[in-house]
Short mmCIF file of C-alpha atoms in Angstrom, two decimals:
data_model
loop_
_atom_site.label_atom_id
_atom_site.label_comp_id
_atom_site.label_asym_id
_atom_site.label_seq_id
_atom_site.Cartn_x
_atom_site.Cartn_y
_atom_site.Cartn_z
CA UNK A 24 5.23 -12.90 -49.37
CA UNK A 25 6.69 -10.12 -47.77
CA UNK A 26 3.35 -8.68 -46.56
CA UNK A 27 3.58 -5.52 -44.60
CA UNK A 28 -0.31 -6.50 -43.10
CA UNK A 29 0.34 -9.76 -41.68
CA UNK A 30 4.22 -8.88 -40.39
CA UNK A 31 4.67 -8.99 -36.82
CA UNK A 32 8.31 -7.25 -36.98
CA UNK A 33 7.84 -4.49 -39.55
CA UNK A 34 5.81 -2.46 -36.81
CA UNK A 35 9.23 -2.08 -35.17
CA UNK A 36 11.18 -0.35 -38.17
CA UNK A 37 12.41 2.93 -38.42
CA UNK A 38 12.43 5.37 -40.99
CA UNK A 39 14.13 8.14 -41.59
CA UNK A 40 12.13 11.06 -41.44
CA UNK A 41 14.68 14.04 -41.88
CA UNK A 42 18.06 13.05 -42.66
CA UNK A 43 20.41 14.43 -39.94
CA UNK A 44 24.01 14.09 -39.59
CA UNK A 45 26.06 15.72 -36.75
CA UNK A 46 29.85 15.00 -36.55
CA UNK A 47 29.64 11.45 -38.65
CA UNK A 48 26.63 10.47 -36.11
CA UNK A 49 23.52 9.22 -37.58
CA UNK A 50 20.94 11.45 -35.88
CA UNK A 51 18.32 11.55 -37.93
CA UNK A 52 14.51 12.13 -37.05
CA UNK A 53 12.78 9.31 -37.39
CA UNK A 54 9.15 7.95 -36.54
CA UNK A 55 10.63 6.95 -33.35
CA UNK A 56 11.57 10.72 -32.56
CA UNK A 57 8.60 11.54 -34.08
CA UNK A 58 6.73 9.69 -31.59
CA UNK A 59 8.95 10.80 -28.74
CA UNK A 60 8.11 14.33 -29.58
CA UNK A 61 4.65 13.66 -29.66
CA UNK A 62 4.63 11.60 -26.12
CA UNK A 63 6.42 14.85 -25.05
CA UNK A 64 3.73 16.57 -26.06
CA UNK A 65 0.95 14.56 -25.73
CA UNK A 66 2.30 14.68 -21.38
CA UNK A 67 2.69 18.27 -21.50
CA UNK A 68 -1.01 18.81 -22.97
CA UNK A 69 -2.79 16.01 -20.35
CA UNK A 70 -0.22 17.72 -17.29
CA UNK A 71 -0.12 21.32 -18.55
CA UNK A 72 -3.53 22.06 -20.26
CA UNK A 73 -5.32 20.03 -17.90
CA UNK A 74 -4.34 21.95 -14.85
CA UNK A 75 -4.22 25.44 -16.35
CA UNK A 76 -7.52 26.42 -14.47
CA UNK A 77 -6.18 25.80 -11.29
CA UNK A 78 -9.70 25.07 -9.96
CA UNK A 79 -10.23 24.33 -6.24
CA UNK A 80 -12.74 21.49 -7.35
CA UNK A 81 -11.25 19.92 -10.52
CA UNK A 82 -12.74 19.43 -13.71
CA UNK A 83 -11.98 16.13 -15.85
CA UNK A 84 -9.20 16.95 -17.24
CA UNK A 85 -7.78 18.66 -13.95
CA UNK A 86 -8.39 15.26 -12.34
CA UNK A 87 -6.36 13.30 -14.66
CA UNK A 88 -3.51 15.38 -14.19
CA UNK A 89 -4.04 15.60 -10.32
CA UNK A 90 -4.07 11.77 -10.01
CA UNK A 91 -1.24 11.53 -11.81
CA UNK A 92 0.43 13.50 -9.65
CA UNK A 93 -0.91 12.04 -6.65
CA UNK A 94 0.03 8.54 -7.83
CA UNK A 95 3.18 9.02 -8.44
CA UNK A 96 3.68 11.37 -5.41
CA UNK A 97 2.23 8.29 -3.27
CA UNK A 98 4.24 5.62 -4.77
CA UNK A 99 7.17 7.61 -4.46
CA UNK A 100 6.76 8.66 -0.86
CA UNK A 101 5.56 5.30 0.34
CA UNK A 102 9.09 3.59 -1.16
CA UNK A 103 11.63 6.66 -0.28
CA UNK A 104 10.02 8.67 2.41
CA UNK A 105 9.30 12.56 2.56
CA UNK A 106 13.11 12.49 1.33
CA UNK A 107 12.82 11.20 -1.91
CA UNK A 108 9.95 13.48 -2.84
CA UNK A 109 13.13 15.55 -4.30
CA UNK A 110 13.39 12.88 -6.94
CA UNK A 111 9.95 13.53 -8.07
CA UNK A 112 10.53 15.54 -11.22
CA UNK A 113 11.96 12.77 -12.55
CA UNK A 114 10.59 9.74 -11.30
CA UNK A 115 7.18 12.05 -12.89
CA UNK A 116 8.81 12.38 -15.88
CA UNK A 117 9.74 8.75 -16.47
CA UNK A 118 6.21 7.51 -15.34
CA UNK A 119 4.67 9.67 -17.54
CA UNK A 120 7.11 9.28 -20.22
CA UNK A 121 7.27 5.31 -20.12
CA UNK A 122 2.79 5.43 -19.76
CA UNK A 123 2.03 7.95 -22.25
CA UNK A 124 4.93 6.18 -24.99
CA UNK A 125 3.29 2.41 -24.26
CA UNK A 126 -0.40 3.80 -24.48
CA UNK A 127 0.52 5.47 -27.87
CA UNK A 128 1.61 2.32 -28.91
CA UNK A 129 -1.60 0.83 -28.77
CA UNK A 130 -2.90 2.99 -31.28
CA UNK A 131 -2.89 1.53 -34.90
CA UNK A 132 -0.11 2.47 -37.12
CA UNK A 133 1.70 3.99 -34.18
CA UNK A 134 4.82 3.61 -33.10
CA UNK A 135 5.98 1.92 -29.74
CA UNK A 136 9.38 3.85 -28.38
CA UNK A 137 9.68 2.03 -25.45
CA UNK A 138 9.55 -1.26 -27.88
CA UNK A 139 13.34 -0.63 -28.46
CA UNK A 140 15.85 -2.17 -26.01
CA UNK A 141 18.07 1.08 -26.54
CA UNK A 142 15.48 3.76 -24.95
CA UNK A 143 14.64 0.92 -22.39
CA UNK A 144 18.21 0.73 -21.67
CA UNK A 145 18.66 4.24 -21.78
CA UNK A 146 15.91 5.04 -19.19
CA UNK A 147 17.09 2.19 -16.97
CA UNK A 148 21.03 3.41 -16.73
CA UNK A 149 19.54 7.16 -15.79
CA UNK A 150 17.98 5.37 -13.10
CA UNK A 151 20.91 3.37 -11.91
CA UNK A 152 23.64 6.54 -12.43
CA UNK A 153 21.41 8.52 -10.34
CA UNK A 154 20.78 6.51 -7.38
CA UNK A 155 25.01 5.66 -7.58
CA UNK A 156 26.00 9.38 -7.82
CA UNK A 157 23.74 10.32 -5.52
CA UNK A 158 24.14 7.71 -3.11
CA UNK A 159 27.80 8.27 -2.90
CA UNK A 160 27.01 12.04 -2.96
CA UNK A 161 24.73 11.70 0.39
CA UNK A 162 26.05 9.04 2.59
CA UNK A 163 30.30 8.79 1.03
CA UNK A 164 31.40 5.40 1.92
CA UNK A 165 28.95 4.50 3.55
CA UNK A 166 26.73 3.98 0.52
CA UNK A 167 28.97 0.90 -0.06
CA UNK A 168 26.66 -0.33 3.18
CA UNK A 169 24.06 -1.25 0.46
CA UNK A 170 26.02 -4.11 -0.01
CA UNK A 171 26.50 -5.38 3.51
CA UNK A 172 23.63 -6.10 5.36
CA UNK A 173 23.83 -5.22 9.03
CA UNK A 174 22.96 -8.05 11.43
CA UNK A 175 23.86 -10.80 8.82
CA UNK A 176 26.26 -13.11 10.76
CA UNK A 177 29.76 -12.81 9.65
CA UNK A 178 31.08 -16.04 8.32
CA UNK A 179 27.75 -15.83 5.45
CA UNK A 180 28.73 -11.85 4.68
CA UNK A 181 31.29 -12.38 1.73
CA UNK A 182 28.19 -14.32 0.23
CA UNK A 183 25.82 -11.76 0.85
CA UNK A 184 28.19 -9.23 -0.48
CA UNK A 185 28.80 -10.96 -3.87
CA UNK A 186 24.90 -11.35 -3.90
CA UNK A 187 23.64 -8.17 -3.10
CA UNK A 188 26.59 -6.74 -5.72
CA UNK A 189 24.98 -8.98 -8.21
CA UNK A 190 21.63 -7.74 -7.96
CA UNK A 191 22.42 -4.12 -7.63
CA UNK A 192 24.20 -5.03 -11.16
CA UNK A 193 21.45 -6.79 -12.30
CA UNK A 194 18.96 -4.29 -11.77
CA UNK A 195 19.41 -1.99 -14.80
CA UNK A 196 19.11 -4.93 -17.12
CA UNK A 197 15.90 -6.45 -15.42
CA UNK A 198 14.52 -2.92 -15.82
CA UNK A 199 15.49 -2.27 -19.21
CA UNK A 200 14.55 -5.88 -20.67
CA UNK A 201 11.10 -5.97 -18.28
CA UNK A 202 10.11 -3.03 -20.36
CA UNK A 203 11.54 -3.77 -23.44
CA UNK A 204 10.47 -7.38 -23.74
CA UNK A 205 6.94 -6.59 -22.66
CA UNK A 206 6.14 -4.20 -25.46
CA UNK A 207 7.72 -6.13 -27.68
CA UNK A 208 6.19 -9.39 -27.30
CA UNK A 209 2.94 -8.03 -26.73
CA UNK A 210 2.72 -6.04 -30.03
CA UNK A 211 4.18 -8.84 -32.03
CA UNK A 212 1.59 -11.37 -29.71
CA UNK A 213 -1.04 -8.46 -31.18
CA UNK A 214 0.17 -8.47 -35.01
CA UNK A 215 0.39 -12.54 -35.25
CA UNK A 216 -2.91 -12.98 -34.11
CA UNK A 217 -4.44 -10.10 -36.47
CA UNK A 218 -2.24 -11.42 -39.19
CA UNK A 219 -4.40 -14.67 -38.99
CA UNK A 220 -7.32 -12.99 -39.11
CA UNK A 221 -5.94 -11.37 -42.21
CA UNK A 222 -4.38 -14.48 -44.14
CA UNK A 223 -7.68 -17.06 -42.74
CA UNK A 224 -9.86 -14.22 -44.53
CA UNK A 225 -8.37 -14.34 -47.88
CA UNK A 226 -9.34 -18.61 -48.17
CA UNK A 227 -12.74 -18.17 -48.53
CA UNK A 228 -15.80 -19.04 -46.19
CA UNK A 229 -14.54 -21.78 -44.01
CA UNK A 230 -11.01 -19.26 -43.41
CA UNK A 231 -13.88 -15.94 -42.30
CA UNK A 232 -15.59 -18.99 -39.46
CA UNK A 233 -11.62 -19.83 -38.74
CA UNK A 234 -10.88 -16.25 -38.03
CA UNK A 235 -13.25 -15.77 -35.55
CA UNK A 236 -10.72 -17.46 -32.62
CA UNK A 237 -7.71 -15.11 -33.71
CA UNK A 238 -10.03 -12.02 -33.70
CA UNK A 239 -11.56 -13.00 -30.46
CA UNK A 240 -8.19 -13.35 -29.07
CA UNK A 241 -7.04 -10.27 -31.12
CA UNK A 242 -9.72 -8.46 -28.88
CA UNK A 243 -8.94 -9.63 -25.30
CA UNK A 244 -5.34 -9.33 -25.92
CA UNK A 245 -5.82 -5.77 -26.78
CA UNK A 246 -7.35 -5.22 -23.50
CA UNK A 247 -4.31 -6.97 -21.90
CA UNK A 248 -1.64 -5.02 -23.39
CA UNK A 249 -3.40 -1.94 -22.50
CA UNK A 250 -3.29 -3.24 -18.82
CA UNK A 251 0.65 -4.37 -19.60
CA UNK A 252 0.88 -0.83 -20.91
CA UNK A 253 -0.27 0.89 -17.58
CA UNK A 254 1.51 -1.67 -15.46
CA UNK A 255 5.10 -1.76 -17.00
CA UNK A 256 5.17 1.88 -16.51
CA UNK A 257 3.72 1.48 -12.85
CA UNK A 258 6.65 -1.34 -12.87
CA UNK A 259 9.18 0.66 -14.01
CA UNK A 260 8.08 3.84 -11.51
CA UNK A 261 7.81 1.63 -8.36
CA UNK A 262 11.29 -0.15 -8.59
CA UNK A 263 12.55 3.20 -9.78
CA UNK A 264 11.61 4.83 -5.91
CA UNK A 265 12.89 1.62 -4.69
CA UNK A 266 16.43 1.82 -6.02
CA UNK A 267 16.42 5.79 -4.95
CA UNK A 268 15.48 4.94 -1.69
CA UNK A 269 18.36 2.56 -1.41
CA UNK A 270 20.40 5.84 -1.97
CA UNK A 271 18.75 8.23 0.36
CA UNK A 272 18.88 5.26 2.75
CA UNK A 273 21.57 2.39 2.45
CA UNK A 274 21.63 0.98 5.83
CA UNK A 275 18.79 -1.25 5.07
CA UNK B 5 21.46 -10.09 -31.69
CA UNK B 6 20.80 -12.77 -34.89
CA UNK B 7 19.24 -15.17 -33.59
CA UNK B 8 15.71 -14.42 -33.73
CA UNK B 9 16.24 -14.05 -37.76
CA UNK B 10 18.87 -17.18 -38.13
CA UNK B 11 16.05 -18.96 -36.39
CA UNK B 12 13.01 -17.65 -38.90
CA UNK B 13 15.71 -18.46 -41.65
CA UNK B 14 16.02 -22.01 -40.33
CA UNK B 15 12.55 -22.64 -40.00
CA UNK B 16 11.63 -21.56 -43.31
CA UNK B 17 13.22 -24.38 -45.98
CA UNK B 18 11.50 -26.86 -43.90
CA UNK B 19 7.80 -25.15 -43.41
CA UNK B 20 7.39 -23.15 -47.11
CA UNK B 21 8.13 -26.63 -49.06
CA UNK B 22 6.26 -28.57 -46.98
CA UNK B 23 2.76 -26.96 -46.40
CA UNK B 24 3.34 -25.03 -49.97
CA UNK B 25 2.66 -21.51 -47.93
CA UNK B 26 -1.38 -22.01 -46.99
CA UNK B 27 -1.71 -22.81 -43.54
CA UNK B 28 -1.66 -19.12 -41.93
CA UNK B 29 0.66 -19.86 -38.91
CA UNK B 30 3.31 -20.91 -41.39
CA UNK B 31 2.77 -18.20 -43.89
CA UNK B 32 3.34 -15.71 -40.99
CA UNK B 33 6.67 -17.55 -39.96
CA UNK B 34 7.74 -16.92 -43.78
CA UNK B 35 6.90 -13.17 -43.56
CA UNK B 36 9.31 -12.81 -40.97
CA UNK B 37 11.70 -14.13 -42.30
CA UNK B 38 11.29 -12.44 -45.61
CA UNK B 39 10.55 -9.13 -43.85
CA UNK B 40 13.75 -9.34 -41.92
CA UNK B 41 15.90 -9.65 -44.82
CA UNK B 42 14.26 -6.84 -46.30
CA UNK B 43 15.96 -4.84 -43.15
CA UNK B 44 19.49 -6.06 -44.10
CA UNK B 45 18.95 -9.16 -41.52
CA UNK B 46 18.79 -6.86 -38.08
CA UNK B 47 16.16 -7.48 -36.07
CA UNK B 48 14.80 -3.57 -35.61
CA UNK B 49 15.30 -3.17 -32.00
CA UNK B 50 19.05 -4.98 -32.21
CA UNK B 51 19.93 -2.72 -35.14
CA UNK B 52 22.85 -1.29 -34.05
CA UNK B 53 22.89 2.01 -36.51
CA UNK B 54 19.24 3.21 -35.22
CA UNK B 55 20.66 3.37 -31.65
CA UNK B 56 22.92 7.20 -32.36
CA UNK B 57 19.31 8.77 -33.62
CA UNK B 58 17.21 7.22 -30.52
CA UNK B 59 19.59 8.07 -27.94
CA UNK B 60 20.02 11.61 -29.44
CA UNK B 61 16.38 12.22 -29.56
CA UNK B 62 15.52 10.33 -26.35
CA UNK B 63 17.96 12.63 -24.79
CA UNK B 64 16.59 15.85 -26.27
CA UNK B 65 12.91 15.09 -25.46
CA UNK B 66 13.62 13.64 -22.11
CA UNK B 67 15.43 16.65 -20.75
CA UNK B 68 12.93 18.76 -22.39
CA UNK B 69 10.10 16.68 -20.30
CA UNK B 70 11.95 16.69 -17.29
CA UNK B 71 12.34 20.62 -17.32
CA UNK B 72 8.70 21.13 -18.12
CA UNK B 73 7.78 18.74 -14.75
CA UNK B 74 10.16 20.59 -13.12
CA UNK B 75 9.62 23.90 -13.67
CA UNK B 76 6.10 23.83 -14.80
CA UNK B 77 4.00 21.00 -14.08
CA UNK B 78 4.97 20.10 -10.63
CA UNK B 79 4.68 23.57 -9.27
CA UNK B 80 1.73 24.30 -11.02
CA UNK B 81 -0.07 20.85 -9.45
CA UNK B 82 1.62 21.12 -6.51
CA UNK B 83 0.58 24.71 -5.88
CA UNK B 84 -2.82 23.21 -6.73
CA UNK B 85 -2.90 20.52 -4.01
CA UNK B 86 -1.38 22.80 -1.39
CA UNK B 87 -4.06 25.38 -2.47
CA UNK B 88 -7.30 22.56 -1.84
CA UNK B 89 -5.05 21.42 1.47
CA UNK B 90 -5.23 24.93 2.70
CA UNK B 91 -8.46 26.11 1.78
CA UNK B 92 -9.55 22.83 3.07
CA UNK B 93 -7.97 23.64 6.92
CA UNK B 94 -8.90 26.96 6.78
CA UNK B 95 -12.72 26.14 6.24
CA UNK B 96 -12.41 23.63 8.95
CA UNK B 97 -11.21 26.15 10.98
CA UNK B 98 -13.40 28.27 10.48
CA UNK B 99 -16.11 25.77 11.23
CA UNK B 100 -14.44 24.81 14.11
CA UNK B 101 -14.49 28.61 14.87
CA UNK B 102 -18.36 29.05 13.98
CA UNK B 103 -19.75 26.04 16.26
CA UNK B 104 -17.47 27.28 19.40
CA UNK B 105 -19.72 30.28 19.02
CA UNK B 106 -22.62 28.42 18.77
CA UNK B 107 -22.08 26.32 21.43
CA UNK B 108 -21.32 29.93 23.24
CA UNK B 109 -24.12 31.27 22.28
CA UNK B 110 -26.67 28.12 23.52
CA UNK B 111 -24.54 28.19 27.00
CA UNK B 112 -25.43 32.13 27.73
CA UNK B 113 -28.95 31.32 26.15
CA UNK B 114 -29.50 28.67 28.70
CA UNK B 115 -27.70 30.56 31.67
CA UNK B 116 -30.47 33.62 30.38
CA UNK B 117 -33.33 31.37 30.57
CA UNK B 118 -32.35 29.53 33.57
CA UNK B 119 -31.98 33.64 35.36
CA UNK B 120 -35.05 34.47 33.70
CA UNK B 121 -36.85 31.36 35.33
CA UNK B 122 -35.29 31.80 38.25
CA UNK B 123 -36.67 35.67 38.45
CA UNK B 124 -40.11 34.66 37.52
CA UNK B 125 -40.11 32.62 40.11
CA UNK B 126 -38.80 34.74 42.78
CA UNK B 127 -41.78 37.69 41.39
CA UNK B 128 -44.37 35.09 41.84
CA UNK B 129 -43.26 33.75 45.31
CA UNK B 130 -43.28 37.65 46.20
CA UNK B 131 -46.63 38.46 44.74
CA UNK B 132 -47.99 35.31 46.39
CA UNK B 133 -46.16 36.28 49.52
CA UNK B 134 -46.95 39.75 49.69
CA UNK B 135 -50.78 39.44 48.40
CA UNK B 136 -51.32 36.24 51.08
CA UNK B 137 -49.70 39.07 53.54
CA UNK B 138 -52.36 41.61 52.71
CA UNK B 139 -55.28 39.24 52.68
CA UNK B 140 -54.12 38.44 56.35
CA UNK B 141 -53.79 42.51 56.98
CA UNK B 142 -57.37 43.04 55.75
CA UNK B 143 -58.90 39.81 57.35
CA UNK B 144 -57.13 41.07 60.58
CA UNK B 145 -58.39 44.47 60.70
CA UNK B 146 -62.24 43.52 59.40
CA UNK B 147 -61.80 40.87 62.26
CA UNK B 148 -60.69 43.79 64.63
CA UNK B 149 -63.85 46.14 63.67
CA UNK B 150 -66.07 43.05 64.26
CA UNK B 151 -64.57 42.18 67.50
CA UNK B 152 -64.83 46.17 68.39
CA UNK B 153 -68.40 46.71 67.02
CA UNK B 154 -69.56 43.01 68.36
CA UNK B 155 -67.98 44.49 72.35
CA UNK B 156 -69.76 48.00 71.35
CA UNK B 157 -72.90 46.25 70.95
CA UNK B 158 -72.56 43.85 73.63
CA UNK B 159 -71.61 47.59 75.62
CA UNK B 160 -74.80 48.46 74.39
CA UNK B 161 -76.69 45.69 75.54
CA UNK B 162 -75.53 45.45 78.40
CA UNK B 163 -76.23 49.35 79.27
CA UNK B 164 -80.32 48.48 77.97
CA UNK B 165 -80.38 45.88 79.91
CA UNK B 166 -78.60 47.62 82.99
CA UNK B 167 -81.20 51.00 82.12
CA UNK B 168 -84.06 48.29 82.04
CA UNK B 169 -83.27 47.04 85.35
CA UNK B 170 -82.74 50.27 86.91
CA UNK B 171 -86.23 50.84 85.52
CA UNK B 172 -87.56 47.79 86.50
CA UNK B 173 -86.43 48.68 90.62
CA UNK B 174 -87.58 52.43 90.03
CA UNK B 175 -91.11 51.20 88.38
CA UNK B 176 -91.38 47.81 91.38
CA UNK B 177 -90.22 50.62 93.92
CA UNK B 178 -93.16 53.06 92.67
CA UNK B 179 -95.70 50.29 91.85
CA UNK B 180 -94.90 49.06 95.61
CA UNK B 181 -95.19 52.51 97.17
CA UNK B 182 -98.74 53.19 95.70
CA UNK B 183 -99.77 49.34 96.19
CA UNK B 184 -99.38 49.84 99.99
CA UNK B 185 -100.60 53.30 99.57
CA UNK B 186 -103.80 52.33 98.23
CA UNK B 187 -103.69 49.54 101.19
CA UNK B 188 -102.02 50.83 104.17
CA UNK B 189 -101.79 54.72 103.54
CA UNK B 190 -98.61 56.80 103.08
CA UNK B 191 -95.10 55.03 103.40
CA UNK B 192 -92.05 56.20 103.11
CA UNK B 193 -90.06 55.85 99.46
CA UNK B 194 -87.19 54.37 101.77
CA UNK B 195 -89.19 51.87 102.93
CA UNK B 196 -90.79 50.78 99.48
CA UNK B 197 -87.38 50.79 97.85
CA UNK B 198 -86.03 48.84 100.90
CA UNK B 199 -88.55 46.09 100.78
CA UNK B 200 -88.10 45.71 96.81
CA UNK B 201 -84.54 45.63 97.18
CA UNK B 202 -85.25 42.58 99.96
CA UNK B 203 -87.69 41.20 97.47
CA UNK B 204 -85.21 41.10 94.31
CA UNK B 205 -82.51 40.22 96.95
CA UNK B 206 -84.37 36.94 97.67
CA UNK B 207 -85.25 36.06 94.41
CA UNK B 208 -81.64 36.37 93.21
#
């Protein structure tokens, strides 16, 4: 029974590629470097390639990479001001990443990085250490203002405190398990519904009329994770230039 | 980090005896169940000995990306979009530049034809002027000759007229004299030319 077509989890193993071992650690490639290699590339080829002409009016592929730019540019001035735009290589880097790993994951038989809490998590703490280093870097003590809202009246402010400390520790988790969770659920949403198209199939004429629902639905959830796959990056990206702005500017 | 699989694992005695594996839904539930036991019983994304590699090659590519935005990518679109921007406000300028010429250029064009309509006008009011001023000249000097010839002949006239008369006394004077002649024998001229003179002298 153990039927690698109709399993929803088995899209999320990984296998050792090249067996690596540095200092007792387990670092071997596997098809989830593999495909961080290729996202890497895949980025580098849409950004890099696409913009080699430099043209003053852009061709297609100058366009893409131009309205990448400009997107995140916009999103990232809009939340952190002219300031934050020195964030940009890597608030780029981890919309592009985060996009170009969940659109590879729609492609069958690929893998989906971002479909494994640790890389979620990973991304998320970056985030989070670099808006608390920084933020103490800028503003010193006064980054601690974050946490105390001005004009909040005083006897409330010990509540507000313990709140807003609370959601500032919060905030790497929601990111990482937004992300995480949303990849996840969607591809194993995906692989159930295909793996009742598969198993209704194999009864015979009245299973090929039952199949039709699950590949109808097989169909228009495809189209909705590929909108889940453009917005959980967005996601990610827009709370990302919130959280920096909170360190370029923690008076509220 | 078990409980998705103790859960399948649950599930399963109760659904695979029951529907004897062909409803689909049910069959699927088994798979996962099975499939995760293939994996030792982790869930992949829980499994705790994948997470050395994935950090360690997270790490790797995502410094690698974040030097290529860095120093490739973002300069290189950047320089792009600055490029557009500036080529963009130079050509307005430049417009800008081109119509405060032409609107230069229709001002003096108008102040020109409103000169040059102003000194076409001024050369006809003089031509009209000066021609209505010689028209006067000539009328005034024919008028002058006419005037001078009409007196001349009226000069003339007059002298014909005065001759005539003169005549007329000289031939009354001599057509007296030999009238009374023929009647009354010599008389004086005096006396002729006195009685015509108190003839003409009543009749006036």
């Amino acid at each position: 029974m153990a039927d690698v077509r109709t399993d929803p989890i088995h899209q999320f193993g990984i296998q050792k590629l090249v067996d690596i071992n540095i200092d007792g650690y387990d670092v071997s490639f596997t098809n989830s470097s593999l495909f961080m290699v290729l996202t890497l590339a895949a980025i580098a080829l849409v950004l890099l390639w696409g913009s080699s002409s430099r043209a003053v009016v852009p061709g297609r592929a100058q366009a893409v990479a131009e309205l990448s730019y400009e997107f995140v540019a916009n999103t990232l001035r809009n939340a952190a001001g002219e300031a934050g735009m020195r964030f940009m290589p890597l608030v780029f880097s981890l919309f592009m990443f985060v996009l170009m790993a969940n659109i590879f994951g729609m492609v069958p038989y690929f893998f989906t990085v971002t479909s494994h809490i640790v890389v979620t998590a990973a991304l998320a703490l970056l985030v989070i250490f670099t808006v608390t280093i920084y933020g103490f870097y800028k503003n010193g003590t006064h980054f601690l203002k974050l946490f105390v809202p001005s004009d909040v009246p005083a006897p409330i402010v010990p509540l507000v405190t313990l709140i807003e400390i609370i959601s500032f520790l919060s905030r790497p988790l929601s990111l990482a398990v937004r992300l995480f969770a949303n990849m996840l659920a969607g591809h194993i949403t995906l692989k159930v519904f295909a793996g009742f198209v598969v198993t209704l199939t194999s009864l015979g004429a009245f299973g090929f009329l039952g199949a039709l629902l699950p590949l109808i639905m097989v169909v228009a959830l495809t189209a909705l994770e590929f909108l889940v796959a453009f917005l959980q990056a967005y996601v990610f990206t827009i709370l990302t230039c919130m959280y920096l702005n909170d360190a370029l500017h923690p008076g509220h | 980090m078990t409980w998705f699989i103790s859960q399948a694992n649950a599930q399963e005695p109760a659904i695979v005896p029951a529907e004897g594996g062909h409803a689909p839904t049910e069959a699927t539930g088994a798979t996962v169940a099975h499939e995760g036991g293939g994996h030792g019983g982790t869930f992949p994304p829980f499994d705790p000995s994948t997470f050395p590699s994935q950090l360690f090659w997270l790490a790797l590519v995502f410094i690698a990306l974040y030097v290529l935005m860095a120093k490739k990518v973002i300069p290189q679109i950047g320089g792009i979009l600055e490029m557009r921007a500036a080529k963009i406000a130079g050509d307005l300028v430049e417009a800008e530049k081109a119509k405060a010429e032409t609107d230069a250029a229709i001002v003096s064009y108008e102040a020109a034809l409103a000169a040059a309509r102003n000194k076409a006008n001024a050369i006809a009011h003089d031509t009209r002027s000066k021609v209505a001023h010689e028209i006067d000249g000539r009328r005034h000097a024919a008028e002058a000759q006419l005037t001078a010839k009409l007196a001349d002949t009226e000069k003339h006239i007059a002298d014909v007229k005065n001759m005539a008369l003169d005549h007329v006394s000289a031939i009354a004077t001599e057509t007296t004299e030999a009238v009374v002649e023929a009647l009354i024998g010599r008389v004086g001229r005096d006396e002729a030319a006195a009685a015509v003179a108190a003839v003409s002298a009543g009749k006036h």
